[in-house]
Tab-separated table of C-alpha atoms in Angstrom:
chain	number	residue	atom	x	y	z
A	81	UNK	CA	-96.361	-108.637	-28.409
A	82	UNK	CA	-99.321	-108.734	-25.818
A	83	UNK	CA	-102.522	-110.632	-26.575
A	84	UNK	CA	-105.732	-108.557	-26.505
A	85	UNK	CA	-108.296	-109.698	-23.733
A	86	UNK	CA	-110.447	-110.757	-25.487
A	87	UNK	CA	-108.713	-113.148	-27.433
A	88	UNK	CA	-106.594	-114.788	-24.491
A	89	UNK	CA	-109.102	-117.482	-24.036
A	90	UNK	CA	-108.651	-118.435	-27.844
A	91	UNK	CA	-104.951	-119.017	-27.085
A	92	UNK	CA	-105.212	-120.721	-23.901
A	93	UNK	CA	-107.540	-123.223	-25.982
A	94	UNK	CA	-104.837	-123.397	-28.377
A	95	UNK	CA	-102.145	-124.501	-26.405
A	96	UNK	CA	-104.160	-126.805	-24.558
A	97	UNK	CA	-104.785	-128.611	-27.912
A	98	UNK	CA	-101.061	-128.628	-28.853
A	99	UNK	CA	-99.984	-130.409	-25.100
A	100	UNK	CA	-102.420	-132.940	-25.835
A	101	UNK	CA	-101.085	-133.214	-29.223
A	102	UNK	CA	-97.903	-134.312	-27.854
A	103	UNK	CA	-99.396	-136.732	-25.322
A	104	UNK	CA	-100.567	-139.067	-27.874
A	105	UNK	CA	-97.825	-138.649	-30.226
A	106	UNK	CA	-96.139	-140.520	-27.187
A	107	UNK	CA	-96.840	-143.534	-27.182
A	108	UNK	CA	-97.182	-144.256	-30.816
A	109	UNK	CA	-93.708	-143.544	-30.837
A	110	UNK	CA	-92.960	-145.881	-27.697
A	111	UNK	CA	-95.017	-148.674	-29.903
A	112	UNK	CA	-93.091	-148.277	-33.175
A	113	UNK	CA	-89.133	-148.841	-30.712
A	114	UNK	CA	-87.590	-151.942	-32.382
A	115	UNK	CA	-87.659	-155.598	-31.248
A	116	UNK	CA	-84.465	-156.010	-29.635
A	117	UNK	CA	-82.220	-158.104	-30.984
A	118	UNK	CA	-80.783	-161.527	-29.520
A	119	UNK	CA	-78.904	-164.383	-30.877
A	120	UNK	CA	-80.280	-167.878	-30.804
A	121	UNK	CA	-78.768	-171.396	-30.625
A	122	UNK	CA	-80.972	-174.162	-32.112
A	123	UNK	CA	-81.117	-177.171	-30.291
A	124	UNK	CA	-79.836	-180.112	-32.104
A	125	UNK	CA	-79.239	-183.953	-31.152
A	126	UNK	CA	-75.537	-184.761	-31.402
A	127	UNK	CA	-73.356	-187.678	-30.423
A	128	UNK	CA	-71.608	-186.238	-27.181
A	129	UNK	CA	-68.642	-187.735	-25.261
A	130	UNK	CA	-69.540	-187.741	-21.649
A	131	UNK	CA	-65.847	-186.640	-19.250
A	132	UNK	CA	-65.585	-186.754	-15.769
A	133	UNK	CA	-62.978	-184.133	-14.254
A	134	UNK	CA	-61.275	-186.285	-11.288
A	135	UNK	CA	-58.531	-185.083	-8.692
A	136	UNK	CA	-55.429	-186.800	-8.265
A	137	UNK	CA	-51.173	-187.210	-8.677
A	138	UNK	CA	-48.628	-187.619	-11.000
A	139	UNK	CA	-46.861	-190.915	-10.241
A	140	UNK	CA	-43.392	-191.880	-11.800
A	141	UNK	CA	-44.202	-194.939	-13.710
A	142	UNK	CA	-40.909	-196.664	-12.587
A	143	UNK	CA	-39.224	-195.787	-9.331
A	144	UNK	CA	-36.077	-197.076	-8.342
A	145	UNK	CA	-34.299	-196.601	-4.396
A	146	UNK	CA	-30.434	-197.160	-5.851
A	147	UNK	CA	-28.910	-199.475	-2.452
A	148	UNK	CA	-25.623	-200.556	-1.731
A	149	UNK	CA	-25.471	-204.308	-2.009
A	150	UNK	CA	-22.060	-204.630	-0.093
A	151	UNK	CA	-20.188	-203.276	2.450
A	152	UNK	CA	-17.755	-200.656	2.092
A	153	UNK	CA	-16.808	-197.269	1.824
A	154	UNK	CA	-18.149	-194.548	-0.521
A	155	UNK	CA	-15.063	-193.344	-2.560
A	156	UNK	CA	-16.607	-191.156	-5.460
A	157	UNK	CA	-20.150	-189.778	-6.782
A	158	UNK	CA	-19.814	-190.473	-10.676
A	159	UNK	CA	-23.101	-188.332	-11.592
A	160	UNK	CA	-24.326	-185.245	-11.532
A	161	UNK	CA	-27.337	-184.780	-9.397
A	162	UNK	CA	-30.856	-183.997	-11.109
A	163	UNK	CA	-28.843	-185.488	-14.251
A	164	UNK	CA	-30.357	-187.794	-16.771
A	165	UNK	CA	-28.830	-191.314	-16.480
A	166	UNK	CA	-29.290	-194.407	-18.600
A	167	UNK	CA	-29.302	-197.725	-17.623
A	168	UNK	CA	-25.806	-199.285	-16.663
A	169	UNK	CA	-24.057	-195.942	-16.260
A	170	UNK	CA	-22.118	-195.685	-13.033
A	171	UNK	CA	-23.438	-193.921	-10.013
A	172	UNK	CA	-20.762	-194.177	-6.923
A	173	UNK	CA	-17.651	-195.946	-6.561
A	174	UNK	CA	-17.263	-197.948	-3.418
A	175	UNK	CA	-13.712	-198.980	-2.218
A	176	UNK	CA	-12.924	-202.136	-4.309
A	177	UNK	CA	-9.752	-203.623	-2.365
A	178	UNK	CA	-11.600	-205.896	0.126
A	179	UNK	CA	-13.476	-207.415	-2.537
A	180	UNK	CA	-10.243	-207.456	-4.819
A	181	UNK	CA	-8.172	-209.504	-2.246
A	182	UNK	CA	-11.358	-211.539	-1.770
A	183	UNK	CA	-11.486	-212.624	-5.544
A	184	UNK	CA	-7.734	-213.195	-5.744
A	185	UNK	CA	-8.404	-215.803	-2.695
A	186	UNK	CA	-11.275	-217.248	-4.616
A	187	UNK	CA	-9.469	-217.680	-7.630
A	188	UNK	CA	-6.416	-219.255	-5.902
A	189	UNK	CA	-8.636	-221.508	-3.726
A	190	UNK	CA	-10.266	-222.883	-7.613
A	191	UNK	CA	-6.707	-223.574	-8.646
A	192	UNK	CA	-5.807	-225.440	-5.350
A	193	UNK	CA	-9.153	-227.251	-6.069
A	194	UNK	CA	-8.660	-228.181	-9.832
A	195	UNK	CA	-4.989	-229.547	-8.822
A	196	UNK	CA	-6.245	-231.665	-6.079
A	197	UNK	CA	-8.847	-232.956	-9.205
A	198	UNK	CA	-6.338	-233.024	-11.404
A	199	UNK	CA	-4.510	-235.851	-8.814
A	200	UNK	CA	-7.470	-237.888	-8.110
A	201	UNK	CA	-8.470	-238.787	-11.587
A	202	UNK	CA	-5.245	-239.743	-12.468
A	203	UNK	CA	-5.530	-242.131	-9.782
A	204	UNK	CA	-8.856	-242.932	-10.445
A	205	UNK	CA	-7.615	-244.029	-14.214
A	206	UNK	CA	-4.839	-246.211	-12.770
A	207	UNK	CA	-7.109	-248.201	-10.441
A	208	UNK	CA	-9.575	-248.548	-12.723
A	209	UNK	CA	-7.403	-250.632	-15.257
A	210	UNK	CA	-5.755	-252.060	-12.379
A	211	UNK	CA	-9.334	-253.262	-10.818
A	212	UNK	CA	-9.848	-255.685	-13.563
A	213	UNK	CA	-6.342	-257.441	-13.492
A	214	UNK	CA	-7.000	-258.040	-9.765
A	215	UNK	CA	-3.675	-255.980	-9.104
A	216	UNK	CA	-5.188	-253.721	-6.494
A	217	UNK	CA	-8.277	-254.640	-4.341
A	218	UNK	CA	-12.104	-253.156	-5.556
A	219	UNK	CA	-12.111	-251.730	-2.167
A	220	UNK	CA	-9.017	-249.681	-2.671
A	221	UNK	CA	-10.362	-248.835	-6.224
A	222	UNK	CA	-13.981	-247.431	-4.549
A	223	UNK	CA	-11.682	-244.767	-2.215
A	224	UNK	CA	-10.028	-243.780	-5.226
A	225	UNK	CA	-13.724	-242.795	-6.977
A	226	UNK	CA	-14.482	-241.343	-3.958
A	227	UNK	CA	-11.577	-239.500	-3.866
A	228	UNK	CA	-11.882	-238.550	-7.214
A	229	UNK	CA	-15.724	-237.373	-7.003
A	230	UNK	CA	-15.235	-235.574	-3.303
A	231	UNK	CA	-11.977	-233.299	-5.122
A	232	UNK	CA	-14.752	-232.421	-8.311
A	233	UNK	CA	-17.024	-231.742	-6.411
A	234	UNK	CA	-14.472	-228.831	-4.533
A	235	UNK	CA	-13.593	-227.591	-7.509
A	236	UNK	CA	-17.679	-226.451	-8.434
A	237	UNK	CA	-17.296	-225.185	-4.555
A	238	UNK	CA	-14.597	-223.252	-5.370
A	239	UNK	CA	-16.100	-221.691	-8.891
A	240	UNK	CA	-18.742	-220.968	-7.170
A	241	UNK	CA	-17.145	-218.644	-4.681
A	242	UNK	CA	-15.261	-217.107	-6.990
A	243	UNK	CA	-18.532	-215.901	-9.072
A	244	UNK	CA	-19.290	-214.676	-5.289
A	245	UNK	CA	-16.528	-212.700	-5.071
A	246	UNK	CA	-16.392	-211.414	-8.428
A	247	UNK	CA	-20.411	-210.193	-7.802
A	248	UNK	CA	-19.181	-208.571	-4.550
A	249	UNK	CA	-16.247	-206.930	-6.411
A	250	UNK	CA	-18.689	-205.634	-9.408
A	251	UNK	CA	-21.142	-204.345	-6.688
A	252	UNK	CA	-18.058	-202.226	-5.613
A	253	UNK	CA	-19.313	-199.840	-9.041
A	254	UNK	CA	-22.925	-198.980	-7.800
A	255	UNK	CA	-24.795	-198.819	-11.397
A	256	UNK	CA	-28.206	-196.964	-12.572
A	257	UNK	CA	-30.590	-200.356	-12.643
A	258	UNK	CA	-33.178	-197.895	-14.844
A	259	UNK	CA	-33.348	-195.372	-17.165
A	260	UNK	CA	-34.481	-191.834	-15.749
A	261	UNK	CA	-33.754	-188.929	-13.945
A	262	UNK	CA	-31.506	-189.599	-10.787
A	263	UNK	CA	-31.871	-187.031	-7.495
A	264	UNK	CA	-30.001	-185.916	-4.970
A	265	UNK	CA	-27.183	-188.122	-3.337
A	266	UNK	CA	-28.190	-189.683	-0.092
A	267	UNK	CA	-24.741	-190.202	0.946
A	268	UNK	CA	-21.033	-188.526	0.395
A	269	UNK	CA	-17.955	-189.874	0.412
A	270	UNK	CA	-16.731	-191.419	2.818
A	271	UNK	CA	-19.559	-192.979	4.196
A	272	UNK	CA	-19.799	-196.595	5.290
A	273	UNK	CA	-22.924	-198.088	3.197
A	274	UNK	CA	-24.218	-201.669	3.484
A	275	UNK	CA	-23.606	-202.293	6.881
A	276	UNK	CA	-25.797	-204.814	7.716
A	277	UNK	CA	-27.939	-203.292	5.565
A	278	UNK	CA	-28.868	-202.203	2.458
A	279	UNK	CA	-27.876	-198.621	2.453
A	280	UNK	CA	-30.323	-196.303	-0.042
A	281	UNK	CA	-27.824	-193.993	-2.234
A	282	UNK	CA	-30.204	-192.360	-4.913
A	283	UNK	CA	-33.507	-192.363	-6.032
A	284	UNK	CA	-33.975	-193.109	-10.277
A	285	UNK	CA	-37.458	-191.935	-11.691
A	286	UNK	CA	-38.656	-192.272	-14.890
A	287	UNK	CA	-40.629	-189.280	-15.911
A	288	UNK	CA	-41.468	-189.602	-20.111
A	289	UNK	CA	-44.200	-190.814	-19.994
A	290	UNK	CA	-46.098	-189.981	-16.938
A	291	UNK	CA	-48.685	-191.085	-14.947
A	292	UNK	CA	-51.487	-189.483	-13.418
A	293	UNK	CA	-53.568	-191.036	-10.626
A	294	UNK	CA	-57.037	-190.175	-9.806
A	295	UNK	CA	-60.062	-191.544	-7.726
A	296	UNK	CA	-63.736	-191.599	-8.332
A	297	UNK	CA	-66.828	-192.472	-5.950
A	298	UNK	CA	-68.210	-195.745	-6.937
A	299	UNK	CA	-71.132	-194.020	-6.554
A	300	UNK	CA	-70.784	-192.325	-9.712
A	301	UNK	CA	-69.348	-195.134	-11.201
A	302	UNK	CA	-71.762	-197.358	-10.793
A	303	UNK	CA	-74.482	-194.239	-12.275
A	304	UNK	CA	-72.569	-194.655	-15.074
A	305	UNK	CA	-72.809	-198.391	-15.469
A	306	UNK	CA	-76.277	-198.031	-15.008
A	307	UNK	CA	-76.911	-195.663	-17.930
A	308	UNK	CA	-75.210	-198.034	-20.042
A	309	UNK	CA	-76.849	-201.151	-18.982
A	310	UNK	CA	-80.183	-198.647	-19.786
A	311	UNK	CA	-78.539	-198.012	-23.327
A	312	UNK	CA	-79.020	-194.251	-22.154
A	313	UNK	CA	-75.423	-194.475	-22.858
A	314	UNK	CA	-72.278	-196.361	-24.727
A	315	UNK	CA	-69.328	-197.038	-23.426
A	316	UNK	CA	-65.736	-195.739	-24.768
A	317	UNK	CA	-63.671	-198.726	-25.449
A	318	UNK	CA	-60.302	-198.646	-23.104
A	319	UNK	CA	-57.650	-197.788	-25.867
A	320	UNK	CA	-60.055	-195.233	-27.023
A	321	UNK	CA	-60.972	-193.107	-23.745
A	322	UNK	CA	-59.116	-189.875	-24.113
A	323	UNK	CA	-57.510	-187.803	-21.471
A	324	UNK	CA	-56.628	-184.462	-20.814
A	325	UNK	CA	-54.453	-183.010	-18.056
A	326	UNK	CA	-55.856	-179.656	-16.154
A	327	UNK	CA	-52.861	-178.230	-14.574
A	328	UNK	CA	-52.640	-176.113	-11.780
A	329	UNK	CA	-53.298	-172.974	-13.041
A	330	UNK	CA	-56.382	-174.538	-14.552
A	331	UNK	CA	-54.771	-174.908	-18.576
A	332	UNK	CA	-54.774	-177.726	-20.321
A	333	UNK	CA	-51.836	-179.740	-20.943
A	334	UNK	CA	-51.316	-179.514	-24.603
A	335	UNK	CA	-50.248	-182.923	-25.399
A	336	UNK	CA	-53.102	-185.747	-24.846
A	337	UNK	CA	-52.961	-189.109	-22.806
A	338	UNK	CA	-54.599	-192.085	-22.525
A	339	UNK	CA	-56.360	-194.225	-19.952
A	340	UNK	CA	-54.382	-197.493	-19.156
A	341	UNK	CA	-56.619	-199.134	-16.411
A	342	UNK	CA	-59.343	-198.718	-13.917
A	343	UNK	CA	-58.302	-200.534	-10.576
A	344	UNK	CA	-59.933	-203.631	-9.365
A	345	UNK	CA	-60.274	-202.846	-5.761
A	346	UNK	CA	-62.063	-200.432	-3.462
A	347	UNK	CA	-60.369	-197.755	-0.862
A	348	UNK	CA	-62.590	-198.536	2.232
A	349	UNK	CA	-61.603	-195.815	3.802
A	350	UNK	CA	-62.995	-193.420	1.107
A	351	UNK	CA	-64.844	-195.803	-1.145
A	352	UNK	CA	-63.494	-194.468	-4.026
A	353	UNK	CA	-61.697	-196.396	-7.379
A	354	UNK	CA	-58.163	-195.275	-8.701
A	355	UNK	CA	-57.945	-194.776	-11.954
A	356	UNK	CA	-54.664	-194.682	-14.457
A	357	UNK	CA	-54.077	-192.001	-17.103
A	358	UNK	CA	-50.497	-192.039	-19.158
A	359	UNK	CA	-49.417	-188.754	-20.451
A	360	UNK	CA	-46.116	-187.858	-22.726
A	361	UNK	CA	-43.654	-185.545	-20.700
A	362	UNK	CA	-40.830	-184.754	-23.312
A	363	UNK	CA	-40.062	-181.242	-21.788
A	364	UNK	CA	-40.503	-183.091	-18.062
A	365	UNK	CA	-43.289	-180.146	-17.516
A	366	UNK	CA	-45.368	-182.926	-14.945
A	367	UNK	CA	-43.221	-183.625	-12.191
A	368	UNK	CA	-44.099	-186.786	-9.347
A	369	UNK	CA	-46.794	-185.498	-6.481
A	370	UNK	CA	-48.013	-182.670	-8.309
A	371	UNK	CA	-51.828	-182.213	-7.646
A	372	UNK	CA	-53.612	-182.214	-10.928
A	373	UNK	CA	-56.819	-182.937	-12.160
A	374	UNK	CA	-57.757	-185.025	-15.501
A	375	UNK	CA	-60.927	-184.903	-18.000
A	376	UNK	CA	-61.565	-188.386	-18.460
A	377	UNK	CA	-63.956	-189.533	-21.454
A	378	UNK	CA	-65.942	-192.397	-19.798
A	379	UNK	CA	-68.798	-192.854	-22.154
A	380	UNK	CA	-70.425	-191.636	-25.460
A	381	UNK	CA	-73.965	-190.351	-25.731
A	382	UNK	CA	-75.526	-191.126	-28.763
A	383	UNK	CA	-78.019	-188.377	-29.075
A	384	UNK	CA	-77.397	-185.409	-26.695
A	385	UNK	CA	-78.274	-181.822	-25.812
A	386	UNK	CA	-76.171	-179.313	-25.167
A	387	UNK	CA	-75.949	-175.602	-24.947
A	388	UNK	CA	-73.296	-172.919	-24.040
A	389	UNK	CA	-72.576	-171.915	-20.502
A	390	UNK	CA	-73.510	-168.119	-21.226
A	391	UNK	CA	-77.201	-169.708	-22.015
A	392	UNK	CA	-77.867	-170.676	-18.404
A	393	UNK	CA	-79.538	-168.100	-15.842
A	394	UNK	CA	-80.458	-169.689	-12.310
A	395	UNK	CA	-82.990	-168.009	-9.921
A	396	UNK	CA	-82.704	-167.124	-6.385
A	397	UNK	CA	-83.032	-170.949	-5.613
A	398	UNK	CA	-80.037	-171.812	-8.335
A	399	UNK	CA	-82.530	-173.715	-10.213
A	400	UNK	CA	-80.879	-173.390	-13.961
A	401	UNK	CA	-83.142	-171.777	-16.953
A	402	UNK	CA	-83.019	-171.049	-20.458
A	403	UNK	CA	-84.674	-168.426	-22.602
A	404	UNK	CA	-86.367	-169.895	-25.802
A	405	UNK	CA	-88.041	-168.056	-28.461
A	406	UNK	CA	-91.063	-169.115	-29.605
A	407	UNK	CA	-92.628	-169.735	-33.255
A	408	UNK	CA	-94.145	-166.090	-32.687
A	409	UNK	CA	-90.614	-164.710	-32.134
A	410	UNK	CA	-91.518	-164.065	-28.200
A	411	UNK	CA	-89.469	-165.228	-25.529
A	412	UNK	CA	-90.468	-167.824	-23.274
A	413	UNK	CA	-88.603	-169.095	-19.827
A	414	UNK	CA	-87.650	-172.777	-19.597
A	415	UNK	CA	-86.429	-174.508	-16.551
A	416	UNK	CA	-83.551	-177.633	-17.725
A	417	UNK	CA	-82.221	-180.365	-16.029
A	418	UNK	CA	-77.881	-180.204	-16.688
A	419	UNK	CA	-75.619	-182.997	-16.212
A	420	UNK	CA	-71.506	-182.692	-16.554
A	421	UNK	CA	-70.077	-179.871	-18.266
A	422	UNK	CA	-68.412	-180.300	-21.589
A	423	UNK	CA	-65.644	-177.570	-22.065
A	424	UNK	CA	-67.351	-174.384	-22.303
A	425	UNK	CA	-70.976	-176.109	-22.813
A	426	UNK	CA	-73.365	-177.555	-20.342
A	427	UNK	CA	-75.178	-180.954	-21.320
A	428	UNK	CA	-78.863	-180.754	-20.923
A	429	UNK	CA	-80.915	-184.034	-19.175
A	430	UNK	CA	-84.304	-182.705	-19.584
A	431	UNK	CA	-86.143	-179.570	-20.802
A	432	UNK	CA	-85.360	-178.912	-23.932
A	433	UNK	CA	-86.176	-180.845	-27.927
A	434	UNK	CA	-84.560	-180.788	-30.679
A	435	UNK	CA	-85.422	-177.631	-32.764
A	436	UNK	CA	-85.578	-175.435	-30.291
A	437	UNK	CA	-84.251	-171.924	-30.286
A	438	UNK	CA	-82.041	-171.080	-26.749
A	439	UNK	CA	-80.994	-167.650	-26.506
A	440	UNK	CA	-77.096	-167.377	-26.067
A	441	UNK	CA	-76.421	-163.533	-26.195
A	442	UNK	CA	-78.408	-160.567	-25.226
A	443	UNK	CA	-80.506	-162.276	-22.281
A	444	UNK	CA	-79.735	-158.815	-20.250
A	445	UNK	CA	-81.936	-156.824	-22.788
A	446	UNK	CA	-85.062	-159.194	-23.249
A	447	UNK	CA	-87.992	-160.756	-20.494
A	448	UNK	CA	-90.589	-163.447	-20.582
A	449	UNK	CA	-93.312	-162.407	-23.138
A	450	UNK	CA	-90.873	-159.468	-25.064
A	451	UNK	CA	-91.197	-159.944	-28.551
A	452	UNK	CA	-87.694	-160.272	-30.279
A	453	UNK	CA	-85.687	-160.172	-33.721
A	454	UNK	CA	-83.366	-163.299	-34.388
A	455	UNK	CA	-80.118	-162.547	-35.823
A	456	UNK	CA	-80.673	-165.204	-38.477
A	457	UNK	CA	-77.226	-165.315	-40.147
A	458	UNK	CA	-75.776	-167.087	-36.450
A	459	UNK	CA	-78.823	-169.255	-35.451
A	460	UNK	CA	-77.175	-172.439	-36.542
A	461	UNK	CA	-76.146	-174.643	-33.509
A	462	UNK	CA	-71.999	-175.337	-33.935
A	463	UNK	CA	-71.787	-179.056	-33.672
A	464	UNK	CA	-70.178	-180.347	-31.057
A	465	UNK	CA	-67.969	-183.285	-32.219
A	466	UNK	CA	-66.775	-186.614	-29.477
A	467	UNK	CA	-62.707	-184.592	-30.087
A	468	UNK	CA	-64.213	-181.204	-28.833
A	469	UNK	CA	-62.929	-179.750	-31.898
């Protein structure tokens, strides 16, 4: 339908009004978007174990190199290699019949002795009674004591070499001298061990329990003896400082350990400290010389800050930040100070107090000054307890 002339103008005028209409409508529709919505963390002061996460070994904590303490050759391998062996169980077999016909001449040697004994004190007797009726001189009666002493003392000669020989002839049966798990032969049969020297046959390990090896800087050792001289923080008695394996795939070893010592002595060619962690190996999972890396609680701060890892944002500069919301539910940017990591949570040194509210999901969707709704049913801050459970 066409418009007459003269009423064009009237329409033109009409839309006009509508398009502006619709340009005002706008942005009272922009102002009445919801507040996005985050979820907040509220700060709260919490005793907090303080770990270290130190590099190191496992170390068997009993090694022994199985030797040959005599001469001979290797007849037999009793065990099986890799095996588990006990204590006393028999290892190799070396060929017994020198040491036999040795012990056969040391016990015939201790008869030969206790004979020529037996003869002199008999003697020794007769003189004796003889002494006092003057019938033979004290002279002759001296050699006989002599005699008597000189043959008694051969015959503790001659016991003496026959415990010898019967060492030697035990040493012929090459026994485990620990519990553990035995390795690979170093020698087959045949060979000729302990010739003047002590041949090495097997290595014996003891893997249940473990240990575990690491090193840390004095450096940060002695930052940490400093906080607690400061009473900044208190330290974790040595039966009580847990610790917890971080294998190579970077798990956690599921069963706990234990710290046994801290050494007493600087490396000087790293200036670091070693320090001893014991760990139960039932299923022999932790094997000697693998790297490893162990959580180590050294300390216990009494009243601590900490917030999630997904709560951090750096800058350009990697200077770490928070995003807090405000009494008038607006979010404000906060730059923290962090010290270790606990887990999945970072502890906070400076920047934050207790009560406030750190953002710890949907940072993407909110900015400085934005104006925000609090999901109120999560806003309570999970504490964090010294077991991390």
């Amino acid at each position: 339908m066409s418009i007459p002339f003269s009423k064009r103008p009237l329409a033109i005028l009409a839309l006009l009004t509508l398009a502006l209409t619709g340009c005002n409508d706008a942005p009272e529709q922009d102002a009445q978007a919801p507040a996005p919505q985050v979820r907040v963390e509220t700060v709260q002061l919490q005793a907090m174990a303080i770990s270290t996460e130190l590099s190191g070994r496992i170390l068997a904590p009993r090694t022994a190199e199985v030797r040959a303490r005599v001469a001979g050759v290797v007849l037999k391998r009793v065990y099986r290699e890799g095996s588990d062996v006990k204590r006393g169980d028999v290892l190799f077999l070396i060929d017994p019949a020198p040491f036999k016909a040795d012990h056969d001449s040391a016990r015939a040697a201790l008869a030969k002795a206790e004979a020529t004994l037996y003869q002199a004190r008999l003697q020794e007797q007769r003189y004796r009674e003889l002494v006092d009726d003057k019938a033979v001189s004290r002279q002759e009666y001296d050699n006989a004591r002599a005699a008597f002493l000189q043959a008694d003392a051969q015959v503790a000669e001659a016991r003496a070499a026959l415990e010898r020989a019967r060492l030697n002839l035990g040493y012929a049966t090459v026994t485990a001298p620990i519990s553990g798990r035995v390795g690979r032969a170093l020698v087959t049969e045949g060979a000729l061990v302990g010739q003047n020297e002590t041949t090495a046959l097997a290595v014996i390990q003891q893997l249940d329990p473990i240990h575990a090896d690491v090193t840390q800087s004095t450096r940060d050792l002695n930052a940490l003896r400093r906080a607690m001289r400061a009473g900044e923080l208190q330290q974790v008695g040595q039966d009580q400082a847990r610790a917890t394996l971080i294998q190579d795939d970077g798990s956690a070893y599921p069963l706990p350990g234990k710290l046994l010592f801290s050494d007493i002595s600087v490396d000087p060619s790293t200036n670091q400290i070693t320090l001893r962690s014991e760990f139960p190996n039932p299923d022999l999972d932790l094997l000697p010389g693998s790297y490893v890396r162990v959580r180590l609680e050294q300390a216990l701060q009494p009243k601590g800050i900490s917030v999630p890892q997904r709560a951090i944002l750096r800058d350009s500069a990697g200077v770490p930040k928070v995003l807090v919301v405000d009494a008038q539910q607006r979010i404000e940017e906060r730059q923290v100070v962090l010290g270790n990591a606990q887990g999945d949570r970072w502890i906070v040194s400076e920047g934050l107090a207790p009560g406030e509210r750190v953002v710890i999901e949907g940072l993407q969707h909110v900015k400085v000054g934005d104006q925000v709704r609090v999901d109120a049913d999560k806003a309570a801050n999970p504490i964090v307890q010294r077991n991390g459970q």
